[in-house]
Structure formats: C-alpha cells, structure tokens
Amino acid sequence: MANQSIPDTPLFDRNGSIRGYRINKMAMSLGQAANREAFKADEEAYLDRFGLTEEEKKAVMSRDWHEMVRLGGNLFFILKISAIDPTPITRIGAAQAGMSHEDFLYHRLGKRAAHG
Amino acid sequence: MAKIIGGLGTSHVPSIGVALDKGLCDTPDWKPFFDGYEAGKEWVREAKPDIAVVVFNDHGNTFFLDRVPTFAVGVADSYNPADEGWGPRAIPPFEGATEFAWHFVDKLVERHFDPLVCREIEVDHGMQVPMELFFGRPEKWPVKVVPIWVNTIQYPIPTPQRCWDMGKVLREAIESWPTDERVVILGTGGLSHQLQGARAGFINQDADRAWLDGIAANPEHYRNMTREDYVEQFGSEGAELIMWLVMRAAMNEKVDLVHKHYYAPASMTGAGMVVLENAA
C-alpha cells in the first residue's frame, strides 16, 4: 500500500516504522513502572539511553505530538508518554488536526455540548 | 462437536476501560454508550458460552516493532492484563482454552496459515474491553478464552480476504472439536476513527451505521473492499474493522442481527456493537 494515498492520513508503513524506531522503543519501555519512574526523574537522561536525536528529544520533551508523529512516532506507542503527564488523547488529536481542543471535540468529533 | 452459538462485534476503545475503572458509566458522556450494551450482556448471560474466541489487535503493548506477527494465536494457560502505561488494571486474568487453541493452531497450519503461537503473553485493552462489555466485571471470567491477534498497526496489514479465510478455518476448527463446548466469537475494533495525521478525529457515522447492518446482511461487500477503502471510509485506525470479518466468516452465510448499538463519539471513535446468531 502506498503511503499518502488518502489526504492527511499517514499510514504507519516501513518508512515510519524505521524512522520512528527510537522514539517508539523508548515509549514502549514506559509500559513498565520502574521505567516510568526513571523517565520522570530525569527525562533527558532517559531519552539519551534510547539514543534519541536532538530533534526527537525536543519533540518528546516539549510534548509536540504533531512533531513526534512526523518523526515516525506511532500514536499507540507515544500514548505511553501521554499517560505519564497525563494528556488526554483528544488533545493529541487536536494538536494533529491543528485545531483548538474545543473545536476538535465539538466540530471534528461531533461531541454534543454538555447540559447546564 | 463444539458449537458456534453466536458472533459478537464490538469496538474496543481504551477509554471504555478508563470509564469503567473510574466509575464514569453513568455520566452524560458515557451512559448512552453503556446502556446500549445491556442487551448484548443479557444475550451472553442467556447463551452461556464456554469458550470466547477474541479477535483483536495489540496496540503497542505486547508486540513491539522488533517482531510483528501478522496473525498470532494464544495457547497459554492464562493471560494477564497488560500495563499500558497507567499501571495494571484491576481485572481478573483470563483462563486460556488451551486444548482447543492448539487444535485451532493445527487446523490453521493444515489450511496453510502460519500463525505465531504464543504460550506466555499479556493482553491489552483490545481484548479486555470487549470482555468487560459483554461479561461485565466478574471476580472470575465465566469463559475460557482464545486470543487471536491481528496486526493492524504496521503496514502491510493483512487483507480483508485473509481475515475472512481465517474465519473459515476457525469455523472448521470449532466444528471438528470433539466436545460439547459452546463457543462465542468476538470480532473487535473500530468503528470509524483516526488518531494520526491532520484528518485525526475523522468519524464517519453513515459508514458506521451501514457497517452494523451490512456485516450481518451483506458481508461480501466488506470482504471485497480493499485496505485503502477501509482507511478512506473508516479512518486509518478504523481499518481495524477487518477483524470483524474473522468472526463473520465463521458464521453461516445467513445470520440474524439480534442486537445492534451505535454511539459516537466514544472518546475519538464511532463505537458500535452487534450480536449475530446463525440462521438456517
């Protein structure tokens, strides 16, 4: 399957998998409690352990979800970074759509406004 | 011989598990979603299955990108819930239907499938959430399970036709299993959602509603769709719906759509459920 055949819809293909390997491997490791503690204690040192480039480190440390995905981060892995903060998945979605969180919830997802 | 007593289809959105853990089921965001599952739960209580075959995908919790099986089958004695970054969830482990799972693996290889066979592995929300939606939160699950993992994360993902073919072998395995066990098959994932790219948040309610009826009455249509068609109509992660085809292909050509339910958005996803029974 060719990537980018559907507009604004990146598929996680071999290129993404290869490009994002370091970020995704680091994120995968956060499925273990001890690793989460190490990440929280010294985030940059933790990222260095996985050999992240400066560009990748900056994306992770600034929680730039759009950039992490551009660098090959796959949502299912990087969600484990969001679990530490924690950042709701809808905020990650809004960041990628380039919308405010409110606009994303009500206009993109079609969420109905809460009563009262 | 063992018997297929029904096919269930459901979303497996992780936020459903969070809503259950935090007691949010009666909040305005979630109540309409959970209410619609009561009929499915009631069906399962009455149908009393012995084995649940659950078709789902791992979400970067059990399989990393160092090794990506296109299809994997669990033959373990027991499956613990995976820690997805939030700590382990307080749900009981799942007991494996070990003997039947090995029989299914034999049949698969006989029929030219080459699954990864897993003896020690955890299961993520892809299996946890469907089990909770249909079986509630018992102290011990009332069924044994056979997990089937389908790679829907890293391309190339399998074709809809291949998922269909696996369902045919699953049926053959059940019908040649010399016990009187009652088997229910859960096809999980979807419905429409997209988590990545500028189209993130894409939900296609019309396509979702058509799917819930069509998977029962006209599955050929969905079997014949390409993977690109799935991504276009249901979003990049909505392509998980191909996993329902494993369940559907194991059922009779004609089925009764006993229950269906749709609600959107559940977190970032169009969420739905069907209960199918074989018709003559």
Short mmCIF file of C-alpha atoms in Angstrom, two decimals:
data_model
loop_
_atom_site.label_atom_id
_atom_site.label_comp_id
_atom_site.label_asym_id
_atom_site.label_seq_id
_atom_site.Cartn_x
_atom_site.Cartn_y
_atom_site.Cartn_z
CA MET A 1 0.00 0.00 0.00
CA ALA A 2 1.37 3.38 -0.96
CA ASN A 3 1.54 5.90 1.82
CA GLN A 4 -0.29 9.20 1.49
CA SER A 5 -2.85 7.90 -0.97
CA ILE A 6 -5.54 9.37 1.28
CA PRO A 7 -5.06 13.04 2.17
CA ASP A 8 -3.90 13.89 5.70
CA THR A 9 -3.81 10.20 6.56
CA PRO A 10 -0.29 8.90 7.18
CA LEU A 11 -0.14 5.11 7.31
CA PHE A 12 2.44 3.56 9.59
CA ASP A 13 4.42 1.82 6.90
CA ARG A 14 8.04 0.66 6.67
CA ASN A 15 9.33 4.23 6.40
CA GLY A 16 7.54 5.38 9.53
CA SER A 17 8.49 2.21 11.35
CA ILE A 18 12.17 2.65 10.52
CA ARG A 19 12.21 6.40 11.12
CA GLY A 20 10.31 6.21 14.39
CA TYR A 21 12.04 3.18 15.86
CA ARG A 22 13.96 5.02 18.60
CA ILE A 23 11.02 7.13 19.78
CA ASN A 24 8.66 4.17 19.71
CA LYS A 25 11.09 1.90 21.52
CA MET A 26 11.58 4.47 24.25
CA ALA A 27 7.79 4.97 24.52
CA MET A 28 7.16 1.21 24.62
CA SER A 29 9.50 0.93 27.61
CA LEU A 30 7.15 3.19 29.60
CA GLY A 31 4.81 0.23 29.95
CA GLN A 32 6.96 -0.70 32.98
CA ALA A 33 6.56 1.19 36.24
CA ALA A 34 10.30 1.35 37.01
CA ASN A 35 10.97 2.92 33.62
CA ARG A 36 8.24 5.48 34.18
CA GLU A 37 9.96 6.50 37.41
CA ALA A 38 13.30 6.84 35.63
CA PHE A 39 11.67 8.93 32.88
CA LYS A 40 10.08 11.23 35.45
CA ALA A 41 13.30 11.54 37.44
CA ASP A 42 15.45 12.72 34.50
CA GLU A 43 13.66 12.83 31.21
CA GLU A 44 16.61 13.85 29.06
CA ALA A 45 18.91 11.20 30.50
CA TYR A 46 16.20 8.63 29.90
CA LEU A 47 15.82 9.66 26.26
CA ASP A 48 19.61 9.50 25.82
CA ARG A 49 19.55 5.88 26.95
CA PHE A 50 17.49 5.13 23.83
CA GLY A 51 19.73 7.17 21.53
CA LEU A 52 17.13 9.76 20.55
CA THR A 53 18.43 12.56 18.28
CA GLU A 54 18.26 16.18 19.46
CA GLU A 55 15.24 16.70 17.18
CA GLU A 56 13.45 13.70 18.65
CA LYS A 57 14.32 14.68 22.22
CA LYS A 58 12.98 18.17 21.68
CA ALA A 59 9.72 16.81 20.28
CA VAL A 60 9.24 14.47 23.24
CA MET A 61 10.29 16.93 25.95
CA SER A 62 8.05 19.70 24.59
CA ARG A 63 5.21 17.16 24.12
CA ASP A 64 4.90 18.23 20.49
CA TRP A 65 2.58 15.41 19.40
CA HIS A 66 2.41 16.59 15.82
CA GLU A 67 6.19 16.57 15.55
CA MET A 68 6.54 13.18 17.26
CA VAL A 69 4.22 11.66 14.66
CA ARG A 70 6.08 13.42 11.86
CA LEU A 71 9.28 11.85 13.14
CA GLY A 72 7.73 8.39 12.95
CA GLY A 73 6.20 8.15 16.40
CA ASN A 74 3.15 5.91 16.30
CA LEU A 75 0.21 7.00 18.44
CA PHE A 76 -0.13 3.66 20.15
CA PHE A 77 3.40 3.84 21.46
CA ILE A 78 3.55 7.54 22.26
CA LEU A 79 0.31 7.26 24.21
CA LYS A 80 2.50 5.83 26.95
CA ILE A 81 4.27 9.21 27.11
CA SER A 82 0.87 10.88 27.40
CA ALA A 83 -0.05 8.54 30.26
CA ILE A 84 2.76 10.00 32.36
CA ASP A 85 1.60 13.62 32.12
CA PRO A 86 -1.31 12.73 31.70
CA THR A 87 -2.53 14.26 28.43
CA PRO A 88 -5.98 13.27 27.12
CA ILE A 89 -5.93 11.61 23.70
CA THR A 90 -8.35 14.21 22.35
CA ARG A 91 -5.70 16.90 22.99
CA ILE A 92 -3.23 14.85 20.98
CA GLY A 93 -5.82 14.57 18.22
CA ALA A 94 -6.47 18.30 18.28
CA ALA A 95 -2.75 19.01 18.02
CA GLN A 96 -2.51 16.91 14.88
CA ALA A 97 -5.64 18.37 13.34
CA GLY A 98 -4.31 21.85 14.05
CA MET A 99 -7.46 22.78 15.95
CA SER A 100 -8.23 24.07 19.42
CA HIS A 101 -9.33 21.31 21.80
CA GLU A 102 -12.87 22.71 21.96
CA ASP A 103 -13.17 22.96 18.19
CA PHE A 104 -11.82 19.47 17.82
CA LEU A 105 -14.32 17.99 20.31
CA TYR A 106 -17.41 19.73 19.02
CA HIS A 107 -16.71 20.21 15.33
CA ARG A 108 -14.42 17.37 14.32
CA LEU A 109 -15.68 14.62 16.64
CA GLY A 110 -19.25 15.90 16.78
CA LYS A 111 -19.42 15.72 20.57
CA ARG A 112 -22.63 17.14 21.92
CA ALA A 113 -22.29 20.07 24.30
CA ALA A 114 -22.74 19.13 27.96
CA HIS A 115 -26.00 20.21 29.52
CA GLY A 116 -26.01 23.03 32.00
CA MET B 1 -18.85 -31.46 18.48
CA ALA B 2 -18.39 -27.95 19.76
CA LYS B 3 -20.89 -25.38 18.59
CA ILE B 4 -20.78 -21.76 17.47
CA ILE B 5 -23.58 -20.13 19.43
CA GLY B 6 -23.08 -16.59 18.18
CA GLY B 7 -20.89 -13.89 16.79
CA LEU B 8 -20.34 -10.61 18.61
CA GLY B 9 -18.86 -7.47 17.12
CA THR B 10 -17.69 -4.56 19.23
CA SER B 11 -15.40 -1.58 19.49
CA HIS B 12 -12.55 -1.89 22.00
CA VAL B 13 -11.76 1.78 22.73
CA PRO B 14 -9.37 2.05 25.73
CA SER B 15 -11.33 4.95 27.22
CA ILE B 16 -14.17 2.49 27.84
CA GLY B 17 -11.88 0.70 30.30
CA VAL B 18 -10.97 4.01 31.91
CA ALA B 19 -14.66 4.90 32.23
CA LEU B 20 -15.28 1.54 33.96
CA ASP B 21 -12.27 1.97 36.27
CA LYS B 22 -13.23 5.49 37.28
CA GLY B 23 -16.93 4.77 37.65
CA LEU B 24 -17.95 7.15 34.86
CA CYS B 25 -20.52 4.84 33.28
CA ASP B 26 -23.48 6.91 34.44
CA THR B 27 -22.07 10.27 33.33
CA PRO B 28 -23.76 12.02 30.37
CA ASP B 29 -20.75 11.28 28.13
CA TRP B 30 -20.87 7.55 28.73
CA LYS B 31 -24.35 6.47 29.87
CA PRO B 32 -25.89 6.21 26.38
CA PHE B 33 -22.89 4.16 25.29
CA PHE B 34 -23.06 1.65 28.14
CA ASP B 35 -26.87 1.43 28.15
CA GLY B 36 -26.76 0.12 24.60
CA TYR B 37 -24.61 -2.82 25.67
CA GLU B 38 -27.10 -4.15 28.22
CA ALA B 39 -28.87 -6.18 25.53
CA GLY B 40 -25.55 -7.75 24.49
CA LYS B 41 -24.70 -8.63 28.09
CA GLU B 42 -28.12 -10.14 28.61
CA TRP B 43 -27.69 -12.23 25.45
CA VAL B 44 -24.37 -13.58 26.74
CA ARG B 45 -25.87 -14.41 30.18
CA GLU B 46 -28.61 -16.45 28.48
CA ALA B 47 -26.35 -18.03 25.86
CA LYS B 48 -23.85 -19.34 28.47
CA PRO B 49 -20.77 -19.78 26.30
CA ASP B 50 -17.90 -21.97 27.50
CA ILE B 51 -15.23 -20.50 25.21
CA ALA B 52 -14.78 -16.97 23.85
CA VAL B 53 -12.54 -16.58 20.80
CA VAL B 54 -11.49 -12.93 20.76
CA VAL B 55 -10.08 -11.40 17.58
CA PHE B 56 -8.26 -8.14 18.27
CA ASN B 57 -5.07 -6.21 17.66
CA ASP B 58 -2.37 -5.34 20.11
CA HIS B 59 -1.72 -1.60 20.44
CA GLY B 60 2.00 -1.48 21.02
CA ASN B 61 1.65 -3.10 24.43
CA THR B 62 2.59 -6.72 23.89
CA PHE B 63 4.30 -6.70 20.50
CA PHE B 64 6.92 -4.09 19.72
CA LEU B 65 8.16 -3.30 16.22
CA ASP B 66 11.12 -5.63 16.66
CA ARG B 67 8.82 -8.51 15.67
CA VAL B 68 5.38 -8.04 14.18
CA PRO B 69 3.29 -11.16 13.61
CA THR B 70 0.57 -10.73 11.01
CA PHE B 71 -1.51 -13.31 12.92
CA ALA B 72 -0.84 -14.73 16.38
CA VAL B 73 -2.83 -17.24 18.44
CA GLY B 74 -2.65 -17.70 22.20
CA VAL B 75 -2.28 -21.22 23.60
CA ALA B 76 -1.40 -20.05 27.12
CA ASP B 77 -2.97 -21.34 30.34
CA SER B 78 -3.63 -17.80 31.48
CA TYR B 79 -3.42 -14.21 30.22
CA ASN B 80 -2.75 -11.25 32.50
CA PRO B 81 -3.87 -7.73 31.59
CA ALA B 82 -1.00 -5.66 30.17
CA ASP B 83 0.23 -2.45 31.79
CA GLU B 84 -0.40 0.17 29.10
CA GLY B 85 1.39 2.93 30.95
CA TRP B 86 -1.27 3.59 33.59
CA GLY B 87 -0.42 0.62 35.79
CA PRO B 88 -2.14 -2.77 35.68
CA ARG B 89 -5.93 -2.69 35.72
CA ALA B 90 -7.83 -4.45 38.48
CA ILE B 91 -9.47 -7.10 36.33
CA PRO B 92 -9.04 -10.84 36.71
CA PRO B 93 -6.66 -12.81 34.48
CA PHE B 94 -8.21 -14.72 31.59
CA GLU B 95 -8.06 -18.51 31.62
CA GLY B 96 -6.97 -19.96 28.27
CA ALA B 97 -8.90 -22.63 26.36
CA THR B 98 -5.56 -24.31 25.84
CA GLU B 99 -6.62 -27.59 24.29
CA PHE B 100 -8.96 -26.03 21.77
CA ALA B 101 -6.43 -23.31 20.95
CA TRP B 102 -3.83 -25.92 19.99
CA HIS B 103 -6.43 -27.70 17.88
CA PHE B 104 -7.15 -24.38 16.12
CA VAL B 105 -3.42 -23.88 15.51
CA ASP B 106 -3.22 -27.37 13.99
CA LYS B 107 -6.13 -26.57 11.69
CA LEU B 108 -4.65 -23.24 10.69
CA VAL B 109 -1.36 -24.73 9.63
CA GLU B 110 -3.15 -27.58 7.86
CA ARG B 111 -5.01 -24.92 5.90
CA HIS B 112 -1.79 -23.08 5.03
CA PHE B 113 -1.89 -20.30 7.63
CA ASP B 114 1.36 -19.63 9.53
CA PRO B 115 0.43 -18.09 12.89
CA LEU B 116 2.78 -17.08 15.68
CA VAL B 117 1.88 -19.41 18.56
CA CYS B 118 2.07 -17.73 21.99
CA ARG B 119 2.42 -19.56 25.30
CA GLU B 120 3.29 -16.68 27.59
CA ILE B 121 1.85 -13.28 26.75
CA GLU B 122 -0.32 -10.50 28.16
CA VAL B 123 -3.45 -9.00 26.61
CA ASP B 124 -4.19 -5.29 26.25
CA HIS B 125 -7.44 -3.32 26.06
CA GLY B 126 -8.14 -4.86 22.64
CA MET B 127 -9.27 -7.98 24.46
CA GLN B 128 -10.02 -6.61 27.94
CA VAL B 129 -12.64 -4.07 26.89
CA PRO B 130 -14.77 -6.38 24.71
CA MET B 131 -14.79 -8.97 27.51
CA GLU B 132 -15.88 -6.34 30.02
CA LEU B 133 -18.57 -5.01 27.70
CA PHE B 134 -20.17 -8.43 27.24
CA PHE B 135 -19.32 -10.19 30.52
CA GLY B 136 -19.24 -7.26 32.95
CA ARG B 137 -16.77 -7.27 35.85
CA PRO B 138 -16.97 -10.75 37.37
CA GLU B 139 -14.50 -11.93 40.01
CA LYS B 140 -13.62 -14.71 37.62
CA TRP B 141 -14.43 -14.77 33.90
CA PRO B 142 -17.16 -17.34 33.20
CA VAL B 143 -15.48 -18.49 29.97
CA LYS B 144 -12.10 -19.66 28.77
CA VAL B 145 -10.56 -17.59 26.00
CA VAL B 146 -8.62 -17.97 22.78
CA PRO B 147 -6.96 -14.68 21.78
CA ILE B 148 -6.24 -14.10 18.10
CA TRP B 149 -4.02 -11.09 17.41
CA VAL B 150 -4.15 -9.43 14.00
CA ASN B 151 -1.55 -6.84 13.04
CA THR B 152 -3.39 -3.65 12.17
CA ILE B 153 -0.60 -1.30 13.31
CA GLN B 154 2.32 -1.62 10.90
CA TYR B 155 1.76 -1.91 7.16
CA PRO B 156 1.40 -4.21 5.41
CA ILE B 157 -1.66 -5.27 7.44
CA PRO B 158 -3.48 -8.41 6.23
CA THR B 159 -6.14 -8.12 3.56
CA PRO B 160 -9.86 -8.36 4.38
CA GLN B 161 -9.95 -11.58 2.33
CA ARG B 162 -7.25 -13.12 4.51
CA CYS B 163 -9.19 -12.30 7.68
CA TRP B 164 -12.23 -13.88 6.06
CA ASP B 165 -10.25 -17.01 5.21
CA MET B 166 -9.08 -17.30 8.80
CA GLY B 167 -12.68 -17.19 9.96
CA LYS B 168 -13.48 -20.16 7.73
CA VAL B 169 -10.69 -22.16 9.37
CA LEU B 170 -11.90 -21.09 12.80
CA ARG B 171 -15.33 -22.50 11.99
CA GLU B 172 -13.81 -25.75 10.78
CA ALA B 173 -11.77 -25.99 13.99
CA ILE B 174 -14.83 -25.45 16.19
CA GLU B 175 -16.97 -27.90 14.25
CA SER B 176 -14.29 -30.58 14.44
CA TRP B 177 -13.60 -30.11 18.17
CA PRO B 178 -14.93 -33.23 19.91
CA THR B 179 -16.56 -31.66 22.97
CA ASP B 180 -19.98 -30.17 23.57
CA GLU B 181 -18.49 -26.76 24.35
CA ARG B 182 -20.39 -23.64 23.33
CA VAL B 183 -18.24 -21.11 21.53
CA VAL B 184 -18.85 -17.42 21.01
CA ILE B 185 -16.62 -15.42 18.65
CA LEU B 186 -15.83 -11.76 19.26
CA GLY B 187 -14.67 -9.64 16.32
CA THR B 188 -13.40 -6.37 17.74
CA GLY B 189 -12.09 -2.95 16.74
CA GLY B 190 -13.41 0.17 15.05
CA LEU B 191 -15.70 1.62 14.18
CA SER B 192 -14.52 4.71 12.33
CA HIS B 193 -11.65 6.59 13.94
CA GLN B 194 -8.36 8.15 13.03
CA LEU B 195 -5.72 9.04 15.60
CA GLN B 196 -2.92 10.27 13.37
CA GLY B 197 -2.40 12.97 10.76
CA ALA B 198 -4.33 16.14 10.04
CA ARG B 199 -7.50 14.07 9.47
CA ALA B 200 -7.27 12.93 13.13
CA GLY B 201 -10.70 12.81 14.71
CA PHE B 202 -12.34 11.60 11.49
CA ILE B 203 -15.61 9.79 12.28
CA ASN B 204 -17.98 8.56 9.56
CA GLN B 205 -21.31 7.88 11.23
CA ASP B 206 -23.07 6.96 7.98
CA ALA B 207 -20.45 4.35 7.10
CA ASP B 208 -20.52 3.02 10.68
CA ARG B 209 -24.29 2.58 10.71
CA ALA B 210 -24.16 0.91 7.30
CA TRP B 211 -21.46 -1.43 8.62
CA LEU B 212 -23.56 -2.67 11.56
CA ASP B 213 -26.36 -3.78 9.22
CA GLY B 214 -24.10 -4.76 6.34
CA ILE B 215 -21.79 -7.02 8.32
CA ALA B 216 -24.86 -9.15 9.02
CA ALA B 217 -26.71 -8.98 5.72
CA ASN B 218 -24.05 -8.32 3.11
CA PRO B 219 -20.58 -9.25 4.36
CA GLU B 220 -19.38 -9.95 0.79
CA HIS B 221 -19.36 -6.23 0.22
CA TYR B 222 -16.89 -5.72 3.07
CA ARG B 223 -14.83 -8.76 2.19
CA ASN B 224 -14.32 -7.35 -1.28
CA MET B 225 -13.23 -3.91 -0.12
CA THR B 226 -9.52 -3.08 -0.23
CA ARG B 227 -7.49 -1.95 2.75
CA GLU B 228 -7.39 1.50 1.17
CA ASP B 229 -11.21 1.50 1.05
CA TYR B 230 -11.29 0.74 4.79
CA VAL B 231 -8.87 3.56 5.60
CA GLU B 232 -10.76 6.01 3.43
CA GLN B 233 -14.23 5.14 4.80
CA PHE B 234 -13.37 4.37 8.41
CA GLY B 235 -10.12 6.25 9.06
CA SER B 236 -6.57 4.94 9.46
CA GLU B 237 -7.29 3.14 12.76
CA GLY B 238 -10.86 2.31 11.70
CA ALA B 239 -9.31 -0.22 9.32
CA GLU B 240 -9.30 -2.46 12.43
CA LEU B 241 -12.79 -3.42 11.29
CA ILE B 242 -11.24 -6.08 9.05
CA MET B 243 -11.01 -8.16 12.24
CA TRP B 244 -14.81 -8.47 12.40
CA LEU B 245 -14.54 -10.45 9.16
CA VAL B 246 -12.85 -13.34 11.02
CA MET B 247 -15.94 -13.59 13.22
CA ARG B 248 -18.40 -13.09 10.36
CA ALA B 249 -16.80 -15.68 8.08
CA ALA B 250 -17.09 -18.28 10.84
CA MET B 251 -20.86 -17.76 10.97
CA ASN B 252 -23.46 -19.05 8.49
CA GLU B 253 -23.97 -17.20 5.24
CA LYS B 254 -27.30 -16.08 6.67
CA VAL B 255 -27.41 -14.66 10.17
CA ASP B 256 -29.94 -12.89 12.34
CA LEU B 257 -28.90 -9.48 13.60
CA VAL B 258 -30.26 -9.95 17.12
CA HIS B 259 -28.94 -6.73 18.67
CA LYS B 260 -27.09 -3.67 17.47
CA HIS B 261 -26.00 -0.43 19.08
CA TYR B 262 -24.17 2.65 17.91
CA TYR B 263 -22.82 5.67 19.75
CA ALA B 264 -20.42 8.44 18.72
CA PRO B 265 -18.11 9.80 19.77
CA ALA B 266 -16.74 7.43 22.41
CA SER B 267 -13.51 9.31 23.08
CA MET B 268 -12.34 9.73 19.44
CA THR B 269 -14.21 6.79 17.97
CA GLY B 270 -17.53 5.79 16.47
CA ALA B 271 -18.43 2.90 18.78
CA GLY B 272 -20.73 0.03 17.94
CA MET B 273 -21.86 -3.48 18.77
CA VAL B 274 -23.71 -6.33 17.10
CA VAL B 275 -24.95 -9.72 18.27
CA LEU B 276 -25.35 -12.25 15.47
CA GLU B 277 -26.89 -15.71 15.54
CA ASN B 278 -26.69 -18.30 12.80
CA ALA B 279 -29.87 -18.55 10.70
CA ALA B 280 -30.84 -21.64 8.78
#
